[in-house]
Structures are given as structure tokens and as C-alpha cells.
């Protein structure tokens, strides 16, 4: 009887062992991929937190619901912080205080994401420990100003001043060319 039990156990181990190993490997790969996606979102938002109009920043915001879709409390807090920020961003507020509020809500979102991923960044750190050259800010402001002016022109809401100068310059006398037959 024990020989039969050992034979059956051996056959089960031979069949189930590789299948279990493959299932465990797939589970580990899936978990690693999910963490990689979460880190991409977090790192992208961290990199561009000072330039929130950057396409990469907006793209990262828009995948939060997909990437942080788990049922853990930490992921729910990330999605809640994202909903609060999204609600603020989609309301029609133009004053500077609205921009500051959007920045503060972005920082709150990053705090929750960081906690979800095992980082311990506080709000003050995320607000102050960022490098944003003055030149980048100036370029972004100038580009926005140029876009606004061009749009005004295209909508017919402004005029482009153009000046015409009469051609009243006297021709310059040139010496004749050596191979010119008329010279």
C-alpha cells in the first residue's frame, strides 16, 4: 500500500510541480510588471511636477485609474487623490490661486502614490525639492503667449501690423563686366 501511495505522490509531483512553478512564475511576472507600470507613472509625475502642462505629465495622470486599479487601501487612496485633482482640473477656474491649488493637489496625489509604492515623501519635500530653471519657465510662458496671439489673429480678433516701405533707393552704379559684349 505504501508503494502505491509513493508512486501516486511521485506522479502527482511530476505533473503538478512544473505546472505550479509556471503559475508562480507568471504570478511573479505579473506582479513585477504592475509595479513597473506604477513606478513609471510615479516617476513621470515626479519628473514633470514643476511643468504640469508637459504631455508626459498629462499622459501619466490619465493612466492612474488603470495602473492603480487594485483593491488595496493604498491604491484606493491614490485613486481618491486623483479624483480630487481631476475634479479641480476640470472645473473652469482661471486665477493664480487655482493653479496653486492644482499644484497642491498634484503633490497630495504624489504623496499617496509614493506611500503605495513604499516611498516616504512628505508634501514639503515634493513641493520644494524640484529643479525648474527660470529659463524653462520663461520659454513656456513665451510659447503660451505666442500661441494666444496667433489664435487671436486667426480668429480675427486682432491685427498684425505690417509696414510697407517704398522702393526709393537709387540704383548703385556697377562697373561693367569684362566678358559683357555691350560694355
Coordinates of N, CA and C in Angstrom, one line a residue:
X1 N 0.8 -1.2 0.0 CA 0.0 0.0 0.0 C 0.9 1.3 0.0
X2 N 1.9 1.3 0.8 CA 2.8 2.4 0.8 C 3.5 2.6 -0.5
X3 N 3.8 1.5 -1.2 CA 4.4 1.7 -2.5 C 3.5 2.4 -3.5
X4 N 2.2 2.0 -3.4 CA 1.3 2.7 -4.3 C 1.1 4.1 -4.0
X5 N 1.1 4.5 -2.7 CA 0.9 5.9 -2.3 C 2.2 6.7 -2.8
X6 N 3.3 6.1 -2.6 CA 4.6 6.8 -3.0 C 4.6 7.0 -4.6
X7 N 4.1 6.0 -5.3 CA 4.1 6.1 -6.8 C 3.1 7.2 -7.2
X8 N 1.9 7.2 -6.6 CA 0.9 8.2 -6.9 C 1.4 9.6 -6.5
X9 N 2.0 9.7 -5.4 CA 2.6 11.0 -4.9 C 3.7 11.5 -5.9
X10 N 4.5 10.5 -6.4 CA 5.6 10.9 -7.3 C 5.0 11.4 -8.7
X11 N 3.9 10.7 -9.1 CA 3.3 11.1 -10.4 C 2.7 12.5 -10.2
X12 N 2.0 12.7 -9.1 CA 1.4 14.0 -8.9 C 2.4 15.1 -8.8
X13 N 3.5 14.8 -8.1 CA 4.6 15.8 -8.0 C 5.2 16.1 -9.4
X14 N 5.4 15.0 -10.2 CA 6.0 15.2 -11.5 C 5.0 16.1 -12.4
X15 N 3.7 15.9 -12.3 CA 2.8 16.6 -13.1 C 2.5 18.0 -12.5
X16 N 2.2 18.1 -11.2 CA 1.8 19.3 -10.6 C 3.0 20.3 -10.3
X17 N 4.2 19.7 -10.1 CA 5.3 20.6 -9.8 C 5.6 21.6 -10.8
X18 N 5.8 21.2 -12.1 CA 6.1 22.2 -13.1 C 4.9 23.1 -13.4
X19 N 3.7 22.6 -13.3 CA 2.6 23.5 -13.5 C 2.5 24.6 -12.4
X20 N 2.7 24.1 -11.2 CA 2.7 25.1 -10.1 C 3.9 26.1 -10.2
X21 N 5.0 25.6 -10.6 CA 6.2 26.5 -10.8 C 5.9 27.5 -11.9
X22 N 5.3 27.1 -13.0 CA 4.9 28.0 -14.1 C 3.9 29.0 -13.6
X23 N 2.9 28.6 -12.8 CA 1.9 29.5 -12.3 C 2.5 30.5 -11.4
X24 N 3.4 30.1 -10.5 CA 4.1 31.0 -9.6 C 4.9 32.0 -10.4
X25 N 5.6 31.5 -11.4 CA 6.4 32.4 -12.2 C 5.6 33.5 -12.9
X26 N 4.5 33.1 -13.5 CA 3.5 34.0 -14.1 C 3.0 35.1 -13.2
X27 N 2.7 34.6 -12.0 CA 2.1 35.5 -10.9 C 3.2 36.5 -10.6
X28 N 4.5 36.1 -10.4 CA 5.6 37.0 -10.1 C 5.8 38.0 -11.2
X29 N 5.8 37.5 -12.5 CA 6.0 38.4 -13.6 C 4.9 39.4 -13.7
X30 N 3.7 39.0 -13.4 CA 2.5 40.0 -13.5 C 2.7 41.0 -12.4
X31 N 3.1 40.6 -11.2 CA 3.3 41.5 -10.1 C 4.4 42.5 -10.4
X32 N 5.5 42.0 -10.9 CA 6.6 42.8 -11.3 C 6.2 43.9 -12.3
X33 N 5.5 43.4 -13.3 CA 5.0 44.3 -14.4 C 4.1 45.4 -13.8
X34 N 3.2 45.1 -12.9 CA 2.3 46.0 -12.3 C 3.1 47.1 -11.6
X35 N 4.1 46.6 -10.8 CA 4.9 47.6 -10.1 C 5.7 48.5 -11.0
X36 N 6.2 47.9 -12.1 CA 6.9 48.7 -13.1 C 6.1 49.8 -13.7
X37 N 4.8 49.5 -14.0 CA 3.9 50.5 -14.5 C 3.6 51.5 -13.5
X38 N 3.4 51.2 -12.2 CA 3.2 52.1 -11.2 C 4.4 53.1 -11.0
X39 N 5.5 52.5 -11.0 CA 6.8 53.3 -10.9 C 6.9 54.3 -12.1
X40 N 6.5 53.8 -13.3 CA 6.6 54.7 -14.5 C 5.7 55.9 -14.2
X41 N 4.5 55.7 -13.8 CA 3.5 56.8 -13.5 C 4.1 57.7 -12.5
X42 N 4.6 57.1 -11.4 CA 5.1 57.9 -10.3 C 6.3 58.7 -10.7
X43 N 7.3 58.1 -11.4 CA 8.5 58.8 -11.8 C 8.2 59.9 -12.8
X44 N 7.2 59.6 -13.7 CA 6.9 60.6 -14.7 C 6.3 61.8 -14.0
X45 N 5.4 61.6 -13.1 CA 4.7 62.7 -12.4 C 5.7 63.4 -11.5
X46 N 6.7 62.7 -10.9 CA 7.7 63.4 -10.1 C 8.6 64.2 -11.0
X47 N 9.0 63.7 -12.2 CA 9.9 64.5 -13.1 C 9.3 65.7 -13.6
X48 N 8.0 65.7 -13.9 CA 7.3 66.8 -14.5 C 6.4 67.6 -13.6
X49 N 6.6 67.4 -12.3 CA 5.6 68.1 -11.4 C 5.7 69.6 -11.4
X50 N 6.9 70.1 -11.9 CA 7.0 71.6 -12.0 C 6.5 72.1 -13.3
X51 N 6.3 71.2 -14.3 CA 5.8 71.6 -15.6 C 4.6 70.7 -15.9
X52 N 3.5 71.0 -15.3 CA 2.3 70.2 -15.4 C 1.6 70.2 -16.7
X53 N 2.0 71.1 -17.6 CA 1.5 71.2 -19.0 C 2.2 70.2 -19.9
X54 N 3.3 69.6 -19.4 CA 4.0 68.7 -20.2 C 3.2 67.5 -20.6
X55 N 3.3 67.1 -21.9 CA 2.5 66.0 -22.4 C 2.7 64.7 -21.6
X56 N 3.9 64.4 -21.2 CA 4.2 63.2 -20.4 C 3.5 63.2 -19.1
X57 N 3.4 64.4 -18.5 CA 2.8 64.5 -17.2 C 1.3 64.2 -17.3
X58 N 0.7 64.8 -18.3 CA -0.8 64.6 -18.6 C -1.0 63.1 -18.9
X59 N -0.2 62.6 -19.7 CA -0.4 61.1 -20.1 C -0.3 60.3 -18.9
X60 N 0.6 60.5 -18.0 CA 0.8 59.7 -16.7 C -0.5 59.9 -15.9
X61 N -1.0 61.1 -15.8 CA -2.2 61.3 -15.0 C -3.4 60.5 -15.5
X62 N -3.5 60.4 -16.8 CA -4.6 59.7 -17.4 C -4.6 58.2 -17.4
X63 N -3.5 57.6 -16.9 CA -3.4 56.2 -16.7 C -3.5 55.7 -15.3
X64 N -3.7 56.7 -14.4 CA -3.7 56.3 -13.0 C -4.8 55.3 -12.7
X65 N -6.0 55.5 -13.2 CA -7.1 54.6 -12.9 C -6.8 53.2 -13.3
X66 N -6.1 53.0 -14.4 CA -5.7 51.7 -14.9 C -4.6 51.1 -14.1
X67 N -3.6 51.8 -13.9 CA -2.4 51.3 -13.2 C -2.6 51.1 -11.7
X68 N -3.3 51.9 -11.1 CA -3.6 51.8 -9.7 C -5.0 51.3 -9.5
X69 N -5.3 50.2 -10.1 CA -6.7 49.7 -10.1 C -7.0 48.6 -9.1
X70 N -6.0 48.3 -8.2 CA -6.1 47.2 -7.3 C -7.1 47.6 -6.1
X71 N -7.4 46.7 -5.3 CA -8.3 46.8 -4.2 C -7.7 47.2 -2.9
X72 N -6.3 47.3 -2.9 CA -5.7 47.7 -1.6 C -6.1 49.1 -1.1
X73 N -6.0 49.3 0.1 CA -6.3 50.6 0.7 C -5.4 51.7 0.1
X74 N -4.2 51.4 -0.1 CA -3.2 52.4 -0.6 C -3.6 52.8 -2.0
X75 N -4.0 51.8 -2.8 CA -4.3 52.1 -4.2 C -5.6 52.9 -4.3
X76 N -6.6 52.6 -3.4 CA -7.8 53.3 -3.3 C -7.5 54.8 -2.9
X77 N -6.6 55.0 -2.0 CA -6.2 56.4 -1.6 C -5.6 57.1 -2.8
X78 N -4.8 56.4 -3.6 CA -4.2 57.0 -4.8 C -5.3 57.5 -5.8
X79 N -6.3 56.6 -6.0 CA -7.4 56.9 -6.9 C -8.2 58.1 -6.4
X80 N -8.4 58.1 -5.0 CA -9.2 59.2 -4.4 C -8.5 60.5 -4.6
X81 N -7.2 60.5 -4.4 CA -6.4 61.8 -4.6 C -6.4 62.2 -6.0
X82 N -6.4 61.2 -7.0 CA -6.5 61.6 -8.4 C -7.9 62.1 -8.7
X83 N -8.9 61.6 -8.1 CA -10.3 62.1 -8.4 C -10.4 63.5 -7.9
X84 N -9.8 63.8 -6.8 CA -9.9 65.2 -6.2 C -9.1 66.2 -7.2
X85 N -7.9 65.7 -7.6 CA -7.2 66.6 -8.5 C -7.9 66.7 -9.8
X86 N -8.4 65.7 -10.4 CA -9.2 65.7 -11.7 C -10.4 66.6 -11.6
X87 N -11.1 66.5 -10.5 CA -12.3 67.4 -10.3 C -11.8 68.9 -10.3
X88 N -10.7 69.2 -9.6 CA -10.2 70.5 -9.6 C -9.8 71.0 -11.0
X89 N -9.1 70.1 -11.7 CA -8.5 70.5 -13.0 C -9.6 70.7 -14.1
X90 N -10.7 70.0 -13.9 CA -11.8 70.1 -14.9 C -12.8 71.1 -14.6
X91 N -12.7 71.8 -13.5 CA -13.6 73.0 -13.3 C -13.0 74.2 -14.0
X92 N -13.8 75.1 -14.4 CA -13.3 76.3 -15.1 C -12.8 77.4 -14.2
X93 N -11.6 77.2 -13.7 CA -11.0 78.2 -12.8 C -9.7 78.7 -13.4
X94 N -9.7 80.1 -13.5 CA -8.5 80.6 -14.2 C -7.5 81.4 -13.3
X95 N -7.9 81.8 -12.1 CA -7.0 82.6 -11.3 C -5.7 81.9 -10.9
X96 N -4.7 82.6 -10.4 CA -3.5 82.0 -10.0 C -3.7 81.1 -8.8
X97 N -4.7 81.4 -8.0 CA -5.0 80.6 -6.8 C -5.4 79.2 -7.3
X98 N -6.1 79.1 -8.4 CA -6.5 77.8 -9.0 C -5.3 77.0 -9.4
X99 N -4.3 77.7 -10.0 CA -3.1 77.0 -10.4 C -2.3 76.5 -9.2
X100 N -2.3 77.3 -8.1 CA -1.6 76.8 -6.9 C -2.4 75.6 -6.3
X101 N -3.7 75.7 -6.3 CA -4.5 74.6 -5.8 C -4.2 73.3 -6.6
X102 N -4.1 73.4 -7.9 CA -3.8 72.3 -8.8 C -2.4 71.7 -8.4
X103 N -1.5 72.6 -8.1 CA -0.2 72.1 -7.7 C -0.2 71.4 -6.4
X104 N -1.0 71.9 -5.4 CA -1.1 71.3 -4.1 C -1.8 69.9 -4.2
X105 N -2.8 69.8 -5.1 CA -3.5 68.6 -5.2 C -2.6 67.6 -5.9
X106 N -1.8 68.0 -6.9 CA -0.8 67.1 -7.5 C 0.2 66.6 -6.5
X107 N 0.6 67.4 -5.6 CA 1.5 67.0 -4.6 C 0.9 66.0 -3.7
X108 N -0.4 66.2 -3.3 CA -1.1 65.2 -2.5 C -1.3 63.9 -3.2
X109 N -1.5 63.9 -4.5 CA -1.6 62.7 -5.3 C -0.2 62.0 -5.2
X110 N 0.9 62.7 -5.4 CA 2.2 62.1 -5.4 C 2.5 61.5 -4.0
X111 N 2.1 62.1 -3.0 CA 2.3 61.6 -1.6 C 1.6 60.2 -1.5
X112 N 0.3 60.1 -2.0 CA -0.4 58.9 -1.9 C 0.2 57.8 -2.8
X113 N 0.7 58.2 -4.0 CA 1.3 57.2 -4.8 C 2.6 56.7 -4.2
X114 N 3.4 57.6 -3.7 CA 4.6 57.3 -3.0 C 4.4 56.3 -1.9
X115 N 3.4 56.5 -1.1 CA 3.1 55.6 0.0 C 2.7 54.2 -0.6
X116 N 1.9 54.2 -1.6 CA 1.5 53.0 -2.3 C 2.7 52.2 -2.8
X117 N 3.7 52.9 -3.2 CA 4.9 52.2 -3.7 C 6.1 52.0 -2.7
X118 N 5.8 52.4 -1.5 CA 6.8 52.2 -0.5 C 7.8 53.4 -0.3
X119 N 7.5 54.6 -0.8 CA 8.3 55.8 -0.6 C 7.7 56.6 0.4
X120 N 8.6 57.3 1.2 CA 8.1 58.2 2.2 C 8.4 59.6 2.0
X121 N 7.8 60.2 1.0 CA 7.9 61.6 0.6 C 6.8 62.4 1.3
X122 N 7.2 63.5 2.0 CA 6.2 64.4 2.5 C 5.9 65.5 1.5
X123 N 4.8 66.3 1.8 CA 4.4 67.3 0.9 C 5.4 68.4 0.7
X124 N 6.0 68.8 1.8 CA 7.0 69.9 1.8 C 8.2 69.5 0.9
X125 N 8.7 68.2 1.0 CA 9.7 67.7 0.2 C 9.4 67.8 -1.3
X126 N 8.2 67.3 -1.6 CA 7.8 67.3 -3.0 C 7.6 68.6 -3.6
X127 N 7.2 69.6 -2.8 CA 7.0 71.0 -3.3 C 8.3 71.7 -3.5
X128 N 9.2 71.5 -2.6 CA 10.4 72.3 -2.6 C 11.6 71.6 -3.2
X129 N 11.7 70.3 -3.3 CA 12.9 69.6 -3.8 C 12.7 69.3 -5.3
X130 N 12.6 70.4 -6.1 CA 12.4 70.2 -7.5 C 13.3 71.3 -8.2
X131 N 13.9 70.9 -9.3 CA 14.7 71.9 -10.0 C 13.9 72.3 -11.3
X132 N 13.6 73.5 -11.4 CA 12.9 74.1 -12.5 C 13.7 75.4 -12.9
X133 N 14.5 75.3 -14.0 CA 15.3 76.5 -14.4 C 14.3 77.6 -14.7
X134 N 14.7 78.9 -14.4 CA 14.0 80.0 -14.8 C 13.8 80.1 -16.3
X135 N 14.8 79.7 -17.0 CA 14.7 79.7 -18.5 C 13.5 78.9 -19.0
X136 N 13.3 77.7 -18.4 CA 12.2 76.8 -18.8 C 10.9 77.5 -18.6
X137 N 10.8 78.1 -17.4 CA 9.5 78.8 -17.1 C 9.3 80.0 -18.1
X138 N 10.3 80.7 -18.4 CA 10.2 81.8 -19.4 C 9.8 81.3 -20.8
X139 N 10.5 80.3 -21.2 CA 10.2 79.7 -22.5 C 8.7 79.2 -22.6
X140 N 8.3 78.5 -21.5 CA 6.9 78.0 -21.5 C 5.9 79.2 -21.5
X141 N 6.2 80.3 -20.8 CA 5.3 81.4 -20.8 C 5.3 82.1 -22.1
X142 N 6.5 82.3 -22.7 CA 6.5 82.9 -24.1 C 5.8 82.1 -25.1
X143 N 6.0 80.8 -25.1 CA 5.3 79.9 -26.0 C 3.8 80.0 -25.9
X144 N 3.3 80.1 -24.6 CA 1.9 80.2 -24.4 C 1.4 81.6 -24.9
X145 N 2.2 82.6 -24.7 CA 1.8 84.0 -25.1 C 1.7 84.0 -26.7
X146 N 2.7 83.4 -27.3 CA 2.7 83.4 -28.8 C 1.5 82.6 -29.3
X147 N 1.2 81.5 -28.7 CA 0.1 80.7 -29.2 C -1.2 81.5 -29.0
X148 N -1.3 82.2 -27.9 CA -2.5 83.0 -27.7 C -2.7 84.1 -28.7
X149 N -1.6 84.8 -29.0 CA -1.6 85.9 -30.0 C -1.9 85.3 -31.4
X150 N -1.3 84.2 -31.8 CA -1.6 83.6 -33.1 C -3.1 83.2 -33.2
X151 N -3.6 82.6 -32.1 CA -5.0 82.3 -32.1 C -5.9 83.5 -32.2
X152 N -5.6 84.6 -31.5 CA -6.4 85.8 -31.7 C -6.4 86.3 -33.1
X153 N -5.2 86.2 -33.8 CA -5.1 86.6 -35.2 C -5.9 85.7 -36.1
X154 N -5.9 84.4 -35.9 CA -6.6 83.5 -36.7 C -8.1 83.6 -36.5
X155 N -8.5 84.0 -35.3 CA -10.0 84.2 -35.1 C -10.4 85.6 -35.5
X156 N -9.5 86.4 -36.0 CA -9.9 87.7 -36.5 C -10.1 88.7 -35.4
X157 N -9.6 88.4 -34.2 CA -9.8 89.3 -33.1 C -8.6 90.3 -32.9
X158 N -7.7 90.3 -33.8 CA -6.6 91.3 -33.7 C -6.1 91.5 -35.1
X159 N -5.1 92.4 -35.2 CA -4.5 92.7 -36.4 C -3.0 92.6 -36.3
X160 N -2.4 92.2 -37.4 CA -0.9 92.1 -37.4 C -0.4 93.3 -38.2
X161 N 0.3 94.2 -37.4 CA 0.8 95.4 -38.1 C 1.8 95.1 -39.1
X162 N 1.6 95.5 -40.3 CA 2.6 95.3 -41.4 C 2.9 96.7 -42.0
X163 N 4.1 96.9 -42.2 CA 4.5 98.2 -42.8 C 5.2 98.0 -44.2
X164 N 4.8 98.8 -45.1 CA 5.4 98.7 -46.5 C 6.3 99.9 -46.7
X165 N 7.5 99.7 -47.2 CA 8.4 100.8 -47.4 C 8.6 101.0 -48.9
X166 N 8.4 102.2 -49.4 CA 8.6 102.4 -50.8 C 10.0 102.1 -51.3
X167 N 10.1 101.7 -52.5 CA 11.4 101.4 -53.0 C 12.0 102.7 -53.7
X168 N 12.5 103.5 -52.9 CA 13.0 104.8 -53.4 C 14.5 104.9 -53.3
X169 N 15.1 103.8 -53.3 CA 16.6 103.8 -53.3 C 17.1 103.9 -54.7
X170 N 18.1 104.8 -54.8 CA 18.8 105.0 -56.1 C 19.6 103.8 -56.5
X171 N 19.6 103.4 -57.7 CA 20.4 102.2 -58.1 C 21.9 102.5 -57.9
X172 N 22.6 101.5 -57.5 CA 24.1 101.7 -57.4 C 24.7 101.4 -58.7
X173 N 25.6 102.3 -59.1 CA 26.3 102.1 -60.4 C 27.4 101.0 -60.2
X174 N 27.3 100.0 -61.1 CA 28.2 98.9 -61.0 C 29.2 99.0 -62.2
X175 N 30.4 98.6 -62.0 CA 31.4 98.6 -63.1 C 31.0 97.5 -64.1
X176 N 31.3 97.8 -65.4 CA 30.9 96.8 -66.4 C 31.7 95.5 -66.2
X177 N 31.0 94.4 -66.6 CA 31.7 93.1 -66.5 C 32.6 92.9 -67.7
X178 N 33.7 92.2 -67.5 CA 34.7 92.1 -68.5 C 34.3 91.3 -69.7
X179 N 33.4 90.3 -69.5 CA 33.0 89.5 -70.6 C 31.7 89.9 -71.2
X180 N 31.2 91.1 -70.8 CA 29.9 91.6 -71.3 C 30.1 92.3 -72.7
X181 N 29.5 91.8 -73.8 CA 29.7 92.3 -75.1 C 29.2 93.7 -75.3
X182 N 28.3 94.1 -74.4 CA 27.8 95.5 -74.6 C 28.6 96.5 -73.9
X183 N 29.6 96.1 -73.2 CA 30.4 97.1 -72.4 C 31.5 97.7 -73.2

